[in-house]
C-alpha positions as a Markdown table, in Angstrom:
| # | Residue | x | y | z |
|---|---|---|---|---|
| 1 | Met | 64.8 | -49.4 | -184.3 |
| 2 | Asn | 65.5 | -51.2 | -187.6 |
| 3 | Lys | 67.9 | -48.5 | -188.6 |
| 4 | Val | 69.8 | -48.8 | -185.4 |
| 5 | Leu | 70.0 | -52.6 | -185.8 |
| 6 | Leu | 71.4 | -52.1 | -189.3 |
| 7 | Ile | 74.1 | -49.7 | -188.1 |
| 8 | Ile | 75.0 | -52.1 | -185.3 |
| 9 | Gln | 75.3 | -54.9 | -187.8 |
| 10 | Arg | 77.4 | -52.8 | -190.1 |
| 11 | Glu | 79.8 | -51.7 | -187.4 |
| 12 | Tyr | 80.0 | -55.2 | -186.0 |
| 13 | Leu | 80.7 | -56.9 | -189.4 |
| 14 | Val | 83.2 | -54.3 | -190.5 |
| 15 | Arg | 85.4 | -54.9 | -187.5 |
| 16 | Val | 84.9 | -58.7 | -187.1 |
| 17 | Arg | 86.1 | -59.2 | -190.7 |
| 18 | Lys | 89.4 | -57.3 | -190.1 |
| 19 | Lys | 92.5 | -59.3 | -189.5 |
| 20 | Ser | 93.1 | -57.4 | -186.3 |
| 21 | Phe | 90.0 | -59.0 | -184.8 |
| 22 | Ile | 91.5 | -62.5 | -185.2 |
| 23 | Ile | 94.8 | -61.2 | -183.9 |
| 24 | Met | 93.1 | -59.8 | -180.8 |
| 25 | Ile | 91.5 | -63.2 | -180.1 |
| 26 | Phe | 94.5 | -65.5 | -180.4 |
| 27 | Val | 97.6 | -63.4 | -180.3 |
| 28 | Val | 96.8 | -61.0 | -177.4 |
| 29 | Pro | 96.2 | -63.8 | -174.8 |
| 30 | Ala | 99.5 | -65.5 | -175.9 |
| 31 | Leu | 101.3 | -62.1 | -175.6 |
| 32 | Ile | 99.9 | -61.6 | -172.1 |
| 33 | Leu | 101.1 | -65.0 | -171.0 |
| 34 | Val | 104.5 | -64.4 | -172.6 |
| 35 | Met | 104.7 | -61.0 | -171.0 |
| 36 | Gly | 103.8 | -62.5 | -167.6 |
| 37 | Ala | 106.5 | -65.1 | -167.9 |
| 38 | Val | 109.0 | -62.5 | -168.9 |
| 39 | Ile | 108.1 | -60.2 | -166.0 |
| 40 | Ala | 108.4 | -63.2 | -163.6 |
| 41 | Met | 111.8 | -64.1 | -165.0 |
| 42 | Val | 113.0 | -60.6 | -164.9 |
| 43 | Ala | 111.8 | -60.1 | -161.4 |
| 44 | Lys | 113.5 | -63.3 | -160.3 |
| 45 | Asn | 116.8 | -62.3 | -162.0 |
| 46 | Ser | 116.7 | -58.7 | -160.9 |
| 47 | Thr | 117.9 | -59.6 | -157.4 |
| 48 | Glu | 121.1 | -60.9 | -158.9 |
| 49 | Leu | 124.0 | -58.8 | -160.1 |
| 50 | Ser | 124.8 | -59.3 | -163.8 |
| 51 | Glu | 128.6 | -58.6 | -163.5 |
| 52 | Gln | 131.2 | -59.3 | -160.9 |
| 53 | Gln | 131.3 | -56.4 | -158.4 |
| 54 | Val | 134.2 | -55.8 | -156.0 |
| 55 | Val | 133.6 | -53.8 | -152.9 |
| 56 | Lys | 136.7 | -52.6 | -151.0 |
| 57 | Val | 135.9 | -51.9 | -147.3 |
| 58 | Met | 137.6 | -49.0 | -145.5 |
| 59 | Asp | 136.5 | -49.7 | -141.9 |
| 60 | Ala | 137.7 | -47.0 | -139.5 |
| 61 | Ser | 135.5 | -48.4 | -136.7 |
| 62 | Gly | 137.2 | -51.9 | -136.8 |
| 63 | Leu | 133.8 | -53.6 | -136.3 |
| 64 | Phe | 132.9 | -54.6 | -139.8 |
| 65 | Ala | 136.1 | -55.6 | -141.6 |
| 66 | Gly | 136.4 | -59.3 | -142.4 |
| 67 | Lys | 132.8 | -60.0 | -141.5 |
| 68 | Phe | 131.2 | -59.4 | -144.9 |
| 69 | His | 130.2 | -62.6 | -146.8 |
| 70 | Asp | 130.8 | -62.8 | -150.6 |
| 71 | Gln | 127.7 | -63.5 | -152.7 |
| 72 | Lys | 127.1 | -64.3 | -156.3 |
| 73 | Asn | 129.0 | -61.7 | -158.4 |
| 74 | Leu | 129.7 | -59.7 | -155.2 |
| 75 | Lys | 133.1 | -59.8 | -153.5 |
| 76 | Phe | 134.2 | -57.9 | -150.4 |
| 77 | Glu | 137.9 | -57.0 | -149.7 |
| 78 | Thr | 139.3 | -55.2 | -146.7 |
| 79 | Thr | 141.7 | -52.5 | -147.7 |
| 80 | Thr | 144.1 | -50.1 | -145.9 |
| 81 | Gln | 144.8 | -48.0 | -149.1 |
| 82 | Ser | 144.5 | -44.3 | -148.9 |
| 83 | Val | 141.6 | -42.4 | -150.4 |
| 84 | Ala | 143.7 | -41.0 | -153.2 |
| 85 | Glu | 144.9 | -44.5 | -154.2 |
| 86 | Leu | 141.3 | -45.8 | -154.1 |
| 87 | Asn | 140.0 | -42.9 | -156.1 |
| 88 | Ala | 142.6 | -43.6 | -158.8 |
| 89 | Glu | 141.4 | -47.2 | -159.0 |
| 90 | Leu | 137.7 | -46.2 | -159.1 |
| 91 | Lys | 138.3 | -44.0 | -162.2 |
| 92 | Lys | 139.7 | -47.0 | -164.0 |
| 93 | Asp | 137.3 | -49.8 | -162.9 |
| 94 | Ala | 133.5 | -49.3 | -163.3 |
| 95 | Asn | 132.8 | -52.6 | -161.4 |
| 96 | Leu | 134.7 | -51.4 | -158.3 |
| 97 | Ser | 133.2 | -49.7 | -155.3 |
| 98 | Val | 134.6 | -48.4 | -152.0 |
| 99 | Leu | 132.6 | -48.7 | -148.8 |
| 100 | Gln | 133.7 | -46.1 | -146.2 |
| 101 | Ile | 132.7 | -46.9 | -142.6 |
| 102 | Pro | 133.6 | -44.1 | -140.1 |
| 103 | Val | 134.0 | -44.5 | -136.4 |
| 104 | Asp | 130.6 | -42.8 | -135.8 |
| 105 | Phe | 128.8 | -45.0 | -138.4 |
| 106 | Thr | 125.5 | -44.7 | -136.5 |
| 107 | Lys | 125.1 | -41.1 | -137.6 |
| 108 | Lys | 122.8 | -40.5 | -140.5 |
| 109 | Asp | 124.4 | -40.6 | -144.0 |
| 110 | Ser | 127.9 | -41.2 | -142.4 |
| 111 | Val | 128.5 | -44.5 | -144.2 |
| 112 | Lys | 129.3 | -43.9 | -147.9 |
| 113 | Ile | 129.8 | -46.0 | -151.0 |
| 114 | Arg | 131.9 | -44.5 | -153.7 |
| 115 | Ser | 132.0 | -45.7 | -157.4 |
| 116 | Lys | 132.7 | -44.5 | -160.9 |
| 117 | Lys | 129.0 | -44.9 | -161.8 |
| 118 | Lys | 125.9 | -44.7 | -159.7 |
| 119 | Pro | 125.5 | -47.9 | -157.7 |
| 120 | Gly | 122.3 | -49.9 | -158.5 |
| 121 | Ile | 119.6 | -50.6 | -156.0 |
| 122 | Thr | 120.5 | -54.3 | -156.0 |
| 123 | Ile | 124.1 | -53.8 | -154.8 |
| 124 | Thr | 123.1 | -51.1 | -152.2 |
| 125 | Glu | 120.4 | -53.3 | -150.7 |
| 126 | Lys | 122.8 | -56.2 | -150.4 |
| 127 | Ile | 125.4 | -54.1 | -148.7 |
| 128 | Glu | 122.9 | -52.4 | -146.4 |
| 129 | Ser | 121.5 | -55.8 | -145.4 |
| 130 | Gln | 124.9 | -57.1 | -144.4 |
| 131 | Leu | 125.9 | -53.8 | -142.6 |
| 132 | Asn | 122.7 | -54.0 | -140.5 |
| 133 | Ser | 123.2 | -57.7 | -139.8 |
| 134 | Ile | 126.8 | -57.2 | -138.7 |
| 135 | Ala | 125.9 | -54.1 | -136.6 |
| 136 | Val | 123.1 | -56.1 | -134.8 |
| 137 | Ser | 125.5 | -59.0 | -134.1 |
| 138 | Asn | 128.1 | -56.7 | -132.7 |
| 139 | Ala | 125.5 | -55.1 | -130.4 |
| 140 | Met | 124.3 | -58.5 | -129.2 |
| 141 | Leu | 127.9 | -59.6 | -128.4 |
| 142 | Lys | 128.6 | -56.3 | -126.6 |
| 143 | Asn | 125.6 | -57.0 | -124.4 |
| 144 | His | 126.7 | -60.6 | -123.9 |
| 145 | Ile | 123.8 | -62.1 | -125.9 |
| 146 | Asp | 124.6 | -65.5 | -127.5 |
| 147 | Thr | 124.0 | -64.9 | -131.2 |
| 148 | Ala | 124.3 | -68.6 | -132.1 |
| 149 | Leu | 121.6 | -69.5 | -129.6 |
| 150 | Leu | 119.4 | -66.7 | -130.8 |
| 151 | Arg | 119.7 | -67.9 | -134.4 |
| 152 | Ser | 119.0 | -71.5 | -133.4 |
| 153 | Ile | 115.7 | -70.6 | -131.7 |
| 154 | Lys | 114.6 | -68.2 | -134.5 |
| 155 | Ser | 111.2 | -69.3 | -135.8 |
| 156 | Asn | 109.8 | -69.1 | -139.3 |
| 157 | Ile | 106.0 | -68.7 | -138.9 |
| 158 | Ser | 103.8 | -68.1 | -141.9 |
| 159 | Leu | 100.1 | -67.2 | -141.9 |
| 160 | Asn | 97.5 | -69.5 | -143.5 |
| 161 | Ser | 94.7 | -67.2 | -144.7 |
| 162 | Ile | 91.2 | -68.6 | -144.1 |
| 163 | Glu | 88.1 | -66.8 | -145.2 |
| 164 | Ile | 84.9 | -67.5 | -143.3 |
| 165 | Thr | 81.9 | -67.8 | -145.6 |
| 166 | Glu | 78.3 | -69.0 | -145.4 |
| 167 | Thr | 79.4 | -72.3 | -147.0 |
| 168 | Gly | 82.2 | -72.8 | -144.6 |
| 169 | Asp | 85.9 | -72.0 | -144.2 |
| 170 | Asn | 87.7 | -71.3 | -147.5 |
| 171 | Lys | 91.5 | -71.3 | -147.8 |
| 172 | Thr | 92.8 | -68.3 | -149.7 |
| 173 | Asn | 96.1 | -67.3 | -151.3 |
| 174 | Leu | 96.8 | -63.6 | -150.9 |
| 175 | Gly | 99.4 | -63.6 | -153.7 |
| 176 | Ala | 97.1 | -65.2 | -156.2 |
| 177 | Asn | 94.3 | -62.8 | -155.2 |
| 178 | Ile | 96.5 | -59.8 | -155.6 |
| 179 | Ser | 97.6 | -61.1 | -159.1 |
| 180 | Val | 94.0 | -61.5 | -160.2 |
| 181 | Ser | 93.1 | -58.1 | -158.8 |
| 182 | Ile | 95.8 | -56.3 | -160.6 |
| 183 | Ala | 95.2 | -58.2 | -163.8 |
| 184 | Cys | 91.5 | -57.3 | -163.7 |
| 185 | Ala | 92.3 | -53.6 | -163.1 |
| 186 | Ile | 94.8 | -53.6 | -166.0 |
| 187 | Leu | 92.5 | -55.5 | -168.4 |
| 188 | Ile | 89.4 | -53.4 | -167.8 |
| 189 | Tyr | 91.4 | -50.2 | -168.1 |
| 190 | Leu | 92.9 | -51.2 | -171.4 |
| 191 | Cys | 89.6 | -52.5 | -172.8 |
| 192 | Leu | 87.7 | -49.3 | -171.9 |
| 193 | Phe | 90.4 | -47.2 | -173.5 |
| 194 | Ile | 90.9 | -49.4 | -176.6 |
| 195 | Tyr | 87.3 | -49.9 | -177.5 |
| 196 | Gly | 86.3 | -46.3 | -176.6 |
| 197 | Ala | 89.1 | -45.0 | -178.9 |
| 198 | Gln | 87.8 | -47.3 | -181.7 |
| 199 | Val | 84.4 | -45.5 | -181.5 |
| 200 | Met | 86.1 | -42.1 | -181.7 |
| 201 | Arg | 88.3 | -43.1 | -184.6 |
| 202 | Gly | 85.3 | -44.5 | -186.5 |
| 203 | Val | 83.4 | -41.2 | -186.1 |
| 204 | Ile | 86.5 | -39.2 | -187.2 |
| 205 | Glu | 87.0 | -41.4 | -190.3 |
| 206 | Glu | 83.4 | -41.1 | -191.4 |
| 207 | Lys | 83.3 | -37.4 | -190.7 |
| 208 | Thr | 86.6 | -36.6 | -192.6 |
| 209 | Ser | 85.5 | -38.8 | -195.6 |
| 210 | Arg | 82.1 | -37.2 | -195.7 |
| 211 | Ile | 80.4 | -40.6 | -195.5 |
| 212 | Ile | 78.5 | -39.4 | -192.4 |
| 213 | Glu | 76.6 | -36.9 | -194.5 |
| 214 | Val | 75.1 | -39.7 | -196.5 |
| 215 | Ile | 74.3 | -41.7 | -193.4 |
| 216 | Ile | 72.7 | -38.8 | -191.6 |
| 217 | Ser | 70.3 | -38.3 | -194.4 |
| 218 | Ser | 68.7 | -41.7 | -193.5 |
| 219 | Val | 69.1 | -41.9 | -189.7 |
| 220 | Lys | 69.1 | -39.5 | -186.8 |
| 221 | Pro | 72.5 | -38.6 | -185.3 |
| 222 | Phe | 71.5 | -40.3 | -182.0 |
| 223 | Gln | 70.6 | -43.5 | -183.8 |
| 224 | Leu | 74.0 | -43.4 | -185.6 |
| 225 | Met | 75.9 | -42.8 | -182.4 |
| 226 | Leu | 74.0 | -45.5 | -180.5 |
| 227 | Gly | 74.5 | -48.1 | -183.3 |
| 228 | Lys | 78.2 | -47.4 | -183.5 |
| 229 | Ile | 78.7 | -47.7 | -179.7 |
| 230 | Ile | 76.7 | -50.9 | -179.5 |
| 231 | Gly | 78.4 | -52.4 | -182.6 |
| 232 | Val | 81.9 | -51.9 | -181.3 |
| 233 | Gly | 80.8 | -53.1 | -177.8 |
| 234 | Leu | 79.6 | -56.3 | -179.3 |
| 235 | Val | 82.9 | -56.8 | -181.0 |
| 236 | Gly | 84.5 | -56.5 | -177.6 |
| 237 | Leu | 82.1 | -58.9 | -176.0 |
| 238 | Thr | 82.8 | -61.4 | -178.9 |
| 239 | Gln | 86.5 | -61.2 | -178.1 |
| 240 | Phe | 85.8 | -61.7 | -174.4 |
| 241 | Ala | 83.7 | -64.8 | -175.2 |
| 242 | Ala | 86.4 | -66.2 | -177.3 |
| 243 | Trp | 89.0 | -65.6 | -174.5 |
| 244 | Ile | 86.7 | -67.2 | -171.9 |
| 245 | Ile | 86.3 | -70.3 | -174.1 |
| 246 | Leu | 90.0 | -70.5 | -174.8 |
| 247 | Ser | 90.7 | -70.1 | -171.0 |
| 248 | Ile | 88.3 | -72.8 | -170.1 |
| 249 | Val | 89.8 | -75.2 | -172.6 |
| 250 | Ala | 93.3 | -74.4 | -171.5 |
| 251 | Ser | 92.4 | -74.8 | -167.9 |
| 252 | Lys | 90.8 | -78.2 | -168.6 |
| 253 | Ile | 93.9 | -79.4 | -170.5 |
| 254 | Ala | 96.2 | -78.1 | -167.8 |
| 255 | Gly | 94.1 | -79.8 | -165.1 |
| 256 | His | 94.4 | -83.2 | -166.8 |
| 257 | Ala | 98.1 | -82.7 | -167.6 |
| 258 | Phe | 99.1 | -81.6 | -164.1 |
| 259 | Ser | 96.5 | -83.6 | -162.1 |
| 260 | Ser | 99.3 | -85.5 | -160.3 |
| 261 | Pro | 100.0 | -84.1 | -156.8 |
| 262 | Ala | 103.7 | -84.4 | -157.6 |
| 263 | Ser | 103.4 | -82.1 | -160.6 |
| 264 | Pro | 105.1 | -78.7 | -160.1 |
| 265 | Met | 101.9 | -77.0 | -161.5 |
| 266 | Ala | 99.5 | -78.9 | -159.2 |
| 267 | Gly | 100.0 | -76.3 | -156.5 |
| 268 | Ala | 99.3 | -73.4 | -158.8 |
| 269 | Ile | 96.2 | -75.0 | -160.1 |
| 270 | Ser | 94.9 | -75.7 | -156.6 |
| 271 | Val | 95.5 | -72.1 | -155.7 |
| 272 | Leu | 93.6 | -70.8 | -158.7 |
| 273 | Gln | 90.7 | -73.0 | -157.8 |
| 274 | Thr | 90.2 | -71.1 | -154.6 |
| 275 | Ile | 89.4 | -67.8 | -156.5 |
| 276 | Pro | 85.7 | -67.2 | -157.3 |
| 277 | Phe | 86.1 | -66.7 | -161.0 |
| 278 | Gly | 82.4 | -67.0 | -161.7 |
| 279 | Lys | 81.5 | -63.9 | -159.6 |
| 280 | Ile | 84.6 | -62.0 | -160.9 |
| 281 | Leu | 83.7 | -62.8 | -164.5 |
| 282 | Gly | 80.1 | -61.8 | -164.1 |
| 283 | Cys | 81.1 | -58.5 | -162.5 |
| 284 | Phe | 83.8 | -57.9 | -165.1 |
| 285 | Leu | 81.3 | -58.2 | -168.0 |
| 286 | Phe | 78.9 | -55.8 | -166.2 |
| 287 | Tyr | 81.6 | -53.2 | -165.4 |
| 288 | Phe | 83.1 | -53.5 | -168.9 |
| 289 | Leu | 79.8 | -53.1 | -170.6 |
| 290 | Cys | 78.5 | -50.2 | -168.5 |
| 291 | Gly | 81.9 | -48.6 | -168.3 |
| 292 | Tyr | 82.3 | -48.9 | -172.0 |
| 293 | Leu | 78.9 | -47.3 | -172.7 |
| 294 | Leu | 79.8 | -44.5 | -170.3 |
| 295 | Tyr | 83.2 | -43.7 | -171.8 |
| 296 | Ser | 82.4 | -44.6 | -175.5 |
| 297 | Ala | 79.6 | -42.0 | -175.6 |
| 298 | Leu | 82.1 | -39.4 | -174.5 |
| 299 | Phe | 84.7 | -40.6 | -177.0 |
| 300 | Ala | 82.0 | -40.4 | -179.7 |
| 301 | Ala | 81.2 | -36.8 | -178.7 |
| 302 | Val | 84.9 | -36.0 | -179.0 |
| 303 | Gly | 85.2 | -37.6 | -182.4 |
| 304 | Ser | 82.3 | -35.6 | -183.7 |
| 305 | Ala | 83.7 | -32.3 | -182.4 |
| 306 | Val | 87.1 | -32.5 | -184.1 |
| 307 | Asn | 88.3 | -32.7 | -187.7 |
| 308 | Ser | 91.3 | -35.0 | -187.2 |
| 309 | Glu | 92.7 | -37.3 | -184.6 |
| 310 | Thr | 95.5 | -34.8 | -183.7 |
| 311 | Glu | 92.9 | -32.3 | -182.4 |
| 312 | Thr | 91.5 | -34.8 | -179.8 |
| 313 | Gln | 94.2 | -34.3 | -177.2 |
| 314 | Gln | 92.7 | -31.3 | -175.5 |
| 315 | Phe | 89.4 | -33.3 | -175.0 |
| 316 | Met | 90.9 | -36.7 | -174.3 |
| 317 | Phe | 92.9 | -35.9 | -171.2 |
| 318 | Pro | 89.9 | -34.8 | -169.0 |
| 319 | Ile | 88.0 | -37.9 | -170.1 |
| 320 | Thr | 90.8 | -40.4 | -169.5 |
| 321 | Met | 92.2 | -38.8 | -166.4 |
| 322 | Pro | 89.7 | -40.5 | -163.9 |
| 323 | Leu | 90.5 | -43.9 | -165.5 |
| 324 | Leu | 94.3 | -43.3 | -165.5 |
| 325 | Phe | 94.2 | -41.9 | -161.9 |
| 326 | Thr | 92.3 | -44.9 | -160.6 |
| 327 | Tyr | 94.4 | -47.4 | -162.5 |
| 328 | Leu | 97.7 | -46.0 | -161.1 |
| 329 | Leu | 96.3 | -46.0 | -157.6 |
| 330 | Ser | 94.9 | -49.5 | -157.9 |
| 331 | Val | 98.2 | -51.2 | -159.1 |
| 332 | Ser | 100.4 | -49.2 | -156.7 |
| 333 | Ile | 98.5 | -48.5 | -153.4 |
| 334 | Leu | 94.8 | -49.5 | -153.3 |
| 335 | Phe | 95.4 | -53.3 | -153.6 |
| 336 | Arg | 97.2 | -53.1 | -150.2 |
| 337 | Ala | 94.0 | -51.6 | -148.6 |
| 338 | Pro | 91.0 | -52.6 | -150.7 |
| 339 | Asp | 88.6 | -51.6 | -147.9 |
| 340 | Ser | 90.0 | -48.2 | -147.3 |
| 341 | Pro | 87.7 | -45.1 | -147.6 |
| 342 | Leu | 89.5 | -44.1 | -150.8 |
| 343 | Ala | 89.1 | -47.5 | -152.4 |
| 344 | Val | 85.4 | -47.6 | -151.4 |
| 345 | Trp | 84.6 | -44.2 | -152.8 |
| 346 | Leu | 86.5 | -44.8 | -156.1 |
| 347 | Ser | 84.6 | -48.1 | -156.5 |
| 348 | Ile | 81.3 | -46.2 | -156.2 |
| 349 | Ile | 81.9 | -43.1 | -158.3 |
| 350 | Pro | 80.8 | -44.0 | -161.9 |
| 351 | Phe | 83.8 | -42.6 | -163.7 |
| 352 | Thr | 86.2 | -44.7 | -161.5 |
| 353 | Ser | 84.2 | -47.7 | -160.4 |
| 354 | Pro | 85.0 | -50.1 | -163.3 |
| 355 | Val | 88.7 | -50.2 | -162.4 |
| 356 | Ala | 88.4 | -49.7 | -158.7 |
| 357 | Met | 85.7 | -52.3 | -158.1 |
| 358 | Met | 87.4 | -54.9 | -160.3 |
| 359 | Met | 90.5 | -54.3 | -158.2 |
| 360 | Arg | 88.6 | -54.8 | -154.9 |
| 361 | Leu | 86.5 | -57.9 | -155.8 |
| 362 | Pro | 89.2 | -60.5 | -155.8 |
| 363 | Leu | 90.8 | -59.2 | -152.6 |
| 364 | Thr | 87.9 | -58.6 | -150.2 |
| 365 | Ala | 84.3 | -59.5 | -149.6 |
| 366 | Val | 82.7 | -56.3 | -151.0 |
| 367 | Pro | 79.4 | -55.6 | -149.1 |
| 368 | Ala | 76.3 | -56.2 | -151.1 |
| 369 | Trp | 75.1 | -52.6 | -150.6 |
| 370 | Gln | 78.4 | -51.2 | -152.0 |
| 371 | Leu | 78.2 | -53.4 | -155.1 |
| 372 | Ala | 74.5 | -52.6 | -155.7 |
| 373 | Leu | 75.2 | -48.8 | -155.2 |
| 374 | Ser | 78.2 | -48.9 | -157.5 |
| 375 | Met | 76.3 | -50.8 | -160.2 |
| 376 | Ser | 73.2 | -48.5 | -160.0 |
| 377 | Leu | 75.3 | -45.3 | -160.1 |
| 378 | Leu | 77.2 | -46.7 | -163.1 |
| 379 | Val | 74.0 | -47.3 | -165.0 |
| 380 | Ile | 72.7 | -43.8 | -164.2 |
| 381 | Gly | 76.2 | -42.5 | -165.2 |
| 382 | Phe | 76.2 | -44.0 | -168.6 |
| 383 | Leu | 72.6 | -42.9 | -169.3 |
| 384 | Phe | 73.6 | -39.3 | -168.4 |
| 385 | Thr | 76.8 | -39.3 | -170.4 |
| 386 | Thr | 75.0 | -40.8 | -173.4 |
| 387 | Tyr | 72.4 | -38.0 | -173.2 |
| 388 | Val | 75.1 | -35.3 | -173.0 |
| 389 | Ala | 77.2 | -36.9 | -175.7 |
| 390 | Ala | 74.2 | -37.2 | -178.0 |
| 391 | Arg | 73.4 | -33.5 | -177.9 |
| 392 | Ile | 77.0 | -32.7 | -178.8 |
| 393 | Tyr | 77.2 | -35.4 | -181.4 |
| 394 | Arg | 74.1 | -34.2 | -183.3 |
| 395 | Val | 75.8 | -30.9 | -184.0 |
| 396 | Gly | 79.4 | -31.9 | -184.2 |
| 397 | Val | 79.1 | -34.6 | -187.0 |
| 398 | Leu | 78.1 | -31.9 | -189.5 |
| 399 | Met | 80.5 | -29.2 | -188.3 |
| 400 | Tyr | 83.6 | -28.8 | -190.4 |
| 401 | Gly | 86.7 | -26.6 | -190.5 |
| 402 | Lys | 86.2 | -25.0 | -187.1 |
| 403 | Lys | 88.5 | -25.4 | -184.1 |
| 404 | Val | 86.2 | -26.3 | -181.2 |
| 405 | Thr | 86.6 | -25.2 | -177.6 |
| 406 | Tyr | 84.8 | -26.2 | -174.4 |
| 407 | Lys | 82.7 | -23.1 | -174.7 |
| 408 | Glu | 81.6 | -24.1 | -178.1 |
| 409 | Leu | 80.7 | -27.6 | -176.9 |
| 410 | Ala | 78.5 | -26.0 | -174.2 |
| 411 | Lys | 76.6 | -24.0 | -176.9 |
| 412 | Trp | 76.1 | -27.2 | -178.9 |
| 413 | Phe | 74.6 | -28.9 | -175.9 |
| 414 | Phe | 71.9 | -26.2 | -175.5 |
| 415 | Tyr | 71.0 | -26.0 | -179.2 |
| 416 | Lys | 67.4 | -26.9 | -179.8 |
| 417 | Glu | 66.4 | -29.7 | -182.1 |
């Protein structure tokens, strides 16, 4: 046990003393905030056209001409020019488009937009929106429906989401919950991958430098692997602790600075206060720690089986595929249906539960039995993978100059002590 503690201490101190550790603590949160602000700004500006676009409308139906409304950097002009004349203009002007509306415009793909370059999704969406709006207005007028009266009585109802709990009704904000959900999925995916890869690189470095031969003479391979995994894991927990402290301090400062109801940030702060960060944080630490133990053992086994980092690709893909698969589903589909059968099963299976469960927790009240089953299977999963990885690791760390296959790894697993 003392030897394992010494290895843990060595791995921890070696990494904590590196400049990258300080950078991860202070720079990474700042970069995440900057990246979030940039994404929000880009998303806001993506709905606007960057350059002046002119759309010439050829309306054979006579129902649309003159009814388009100019928008920012988007101008509509009705034209009677021939197709040949317009094509000549299109070849000269990249910011010019021609909208062709035939008599039978209701047929699929009958309305065409022609331009020198492929039209972007922004301009096509703006044109489609106006086309549909004009078509609906024309249909209502044809059926003697007063469009002005219809617009005047149009309502704008929005839902106020209330969650019923044992302590009473809690107001929720779906947008904030989705943001926290996706952030948790992204963060735990990155952390499992980054810290697991650190274990693998550490094993490869010690193996290629032959330092591991000296260490193995004093400790058992399993003790060395366990010490390396726990040491790197403690580095990760230290960084999380620093981030939590910084977040608490920043939230306190922001709370005092924007405590006035008239403050533009007061609404955002009140929304964040509705999210149960205590429960989410506790579950995040559990799923990070257990998920890290599960995956880092496999990463350590891969590191022991190869002679350089370039040889790891054939073994890395099967290991990281469940994580990547769940991450992509979580940020694209599952957050819309956190209680769907697919989301539930992914949050229970050990190889996918860290990402899937952290995506579900901010969005829905996960039943206690699902959370308990997920946590229990994850613990069993990391115990099993650690056992499998240890049997491969004990042989691989002393194996040099041989290109390893899956068949060879299976042989190593069954070798006797």
